[in-house]
Amino acid sequence: MNFPKPRKWLGQHFLTDPRILGRIADVLEITDADTVVEIGPGRGALTEQLLTRAKRVVAIEIDRDLAKLLREKHDGDERVTIIESDVLDVNLGEAAGGPYLVAGNVPYNITTPILFHALEHVRATRAVYLVQREVAERVVAEAASENYGALSANVQALATAELVFKVAAGAFTPPPKVESAVLRIVPRADPLIAPSEEAAYRAMVVGSFGFRRKQMQRVIRELWDLGAEPAAEILARAKIDPAARPEVLNPSDFARLLRSRATRPD
Ligand code: SAM
């Protein structure tokens, strides 16, 4: 098949090794009852692996030429739906029409918005992404470890995340400048925050890591424009050491902090 030249600005690095593609599909633990939403199918190599395992694949591709090629390739196959769109504009639950899994070798410049997009309601049952290795390491990092930051605390409040295996740059055409890794994300049955708290939680976490070197007593004073006394009260109620720095707070600590502020007596 004649493919158009890879478009760099769309993060087009294509995987061709069937062994790696098969392993990615295996990590998703697909059954023949599952609908898989694929993000960025590109030339359709991962799509083929998904189709050997799933009931249906809904593939969302922004590139008009590639979407057309995929439509032609799967013409007449009722198990395949190709949606030509920016994935961030698609309600994944509606596109799937029911419970769904997510798979994608995703464009690296929009990895974070994509991860959170699939954690919106209705959440994917499981998701497997091929992402920049450094991003995968940040997502799975534990509090107080080198790679821990806002991305870790924000994802882990809603889901468990695992770096399953790494993929060398040479496996892609054209090779990207960085190493990649397969990241598996499973929404928690007991999310640490409710949907109505998500925006405030994320703002607090991102804001806190903006003051990475400061102690929490200073961080929340700056973040929420508080005096010393109310800040100390909020931290005491949340059982957080006022001298702790944001990088040692785990997602549960941040969730308690948010609630402690919300329930502050006036
Ligand atoms: N899945 C293919 C593979 O493994 O070879 C292609 C992966 S390539 C890294 C990323 C794909 O995502 C490209 O096909 C690109 O056109 C597509 N893409 C980029 N931005 C997108 C967006 N906002 N929404 C949907 N697809 C997008």
Short mmCIF file of N, CA, C and O in Angstrom, two decimals, residues 3 25-26 34 39 43 85 91 103 131 153 177 230 248-249 259:
data_model
loop_
_atom_site.label_atom_id
_atom_site.label_comp_id
_atom_site.label_asym_id
_atom_site.label_seq_id
_atom_site.Cartn_x
_atom_site.Cartn_y
_atom_site.Cartn_z
N PHE A 3 1.63 4.75 1.24
CA PHE A 3 1.24 5.63 2.35
C PHE A 3 1.74 7.05 2.10
O PHE A 3 2.81 7.23 1.53
N ALA A 25 -1.32 -5.16 22.33
CA ALA A 25 -2.73 -5.61 22.35
C ALA A 25 -2.94 -6.60 23.50
O ALA A 25 -3.98 -6.56 24.18
N ASP A 26 -1.97 -7.48 23.75
CA ASP A 26 -2.12 -8.46 24.84
C ASP A 26 -2.26 -7.78 26.19
O ASP A 26 -3.04 -8.21 27.04
N ASP A 34 -15.35 -7.27 23.65
CA ASP A 34 -14.94 -5.88 23.92
C ASP A 34 -14.97 -4.96 22.69
O ASP A 34 -14.64 -5.40 21.57
N ILE A 39 -6.81 5.21 19.49
CA ILE A 39 -6.48 6.62 19.27
C ILE A 39 -5.28 6.70 18.33
O ILE A 39 -4.23 6.12 18.61
N ARG A 43 -1.37 4.04 10.12
CA ARG A 43 -1.45 3.15 8.95
C ARG A 43 -2.19 1.85 9.28
O ARG A 43 -2.28 0.96 8.45
N SER A 85 -11.24 12.67 13.08
CA SER A 85 -11.42 13.78 14.02
C SER A 85 -10.20 13.90 14.94
O SER A 85 -9.40 12.97 15.06
N ASN A 91 -16.35 12.34 22.23
CA ASN A 91 -16.76 11.71 23.48
C ASN A 91 -16.57 10.20 23.30
O ASN A 91 -17.29 9.57 22.53
N ALA A 103 -6.84 1.89 23.29
CA ALA A 103 -5.47 1.56 22.91
C ALA A 103 -4.95 2.67 22.03
O ALA A 103 -5.71 3.27 21.27
N VAL A 131 3.72 5.55 24.89
CA VAL A 131 4.02 6.97 25.12
C VAL A 131 5.53 7.15 25.25
O VAL A 131 6.28 6.17 25.33
N ALA A 153 0.42 12.56 40.52
CA ALA A 153 -0.64 12.73 41.54
C ALA A 153 -2.01 12.86 40.88
O ALA A 153 -3.01 12.38 41.42
N LYS A 177 12.94 10.86 18.57
CA LYS A 177 14.22 11.19 19.21
C LYS A 177 14.34 10.53 20.59
O LYS A 177 15.39 10.54 21.19
N PRO A 230 -5.27 30.25 59.34
CA PRO A 230 -6.13 29.31 58.60
C PRO A 230 -5.32 28.26 57.83
O PRO A 230 -5.75 27.10 57.73
N VAL A 248 6.52 15.15 48.60
CA VAL A 248 6.36 13.97 49.47
C VAL A 248 4.89 13.66 49.74
O VAL A 248 4.55 12.66 50.38
N LEU A 249 3.99 14.50 49.25
CA LEU A 249 2.55 14.25 49.46
C LEU A 249 2.05 13.25 48.42
O LEU A 249 2.25 13.46 47.21
N ARG A 259 -10.20 18.43 50.77
CA ARG A 259 -11.43 18.34 51.58
C ARG A 259 -11.29 19.18 52.84
O ARG A 259 -12.26 19.78 53.29
#
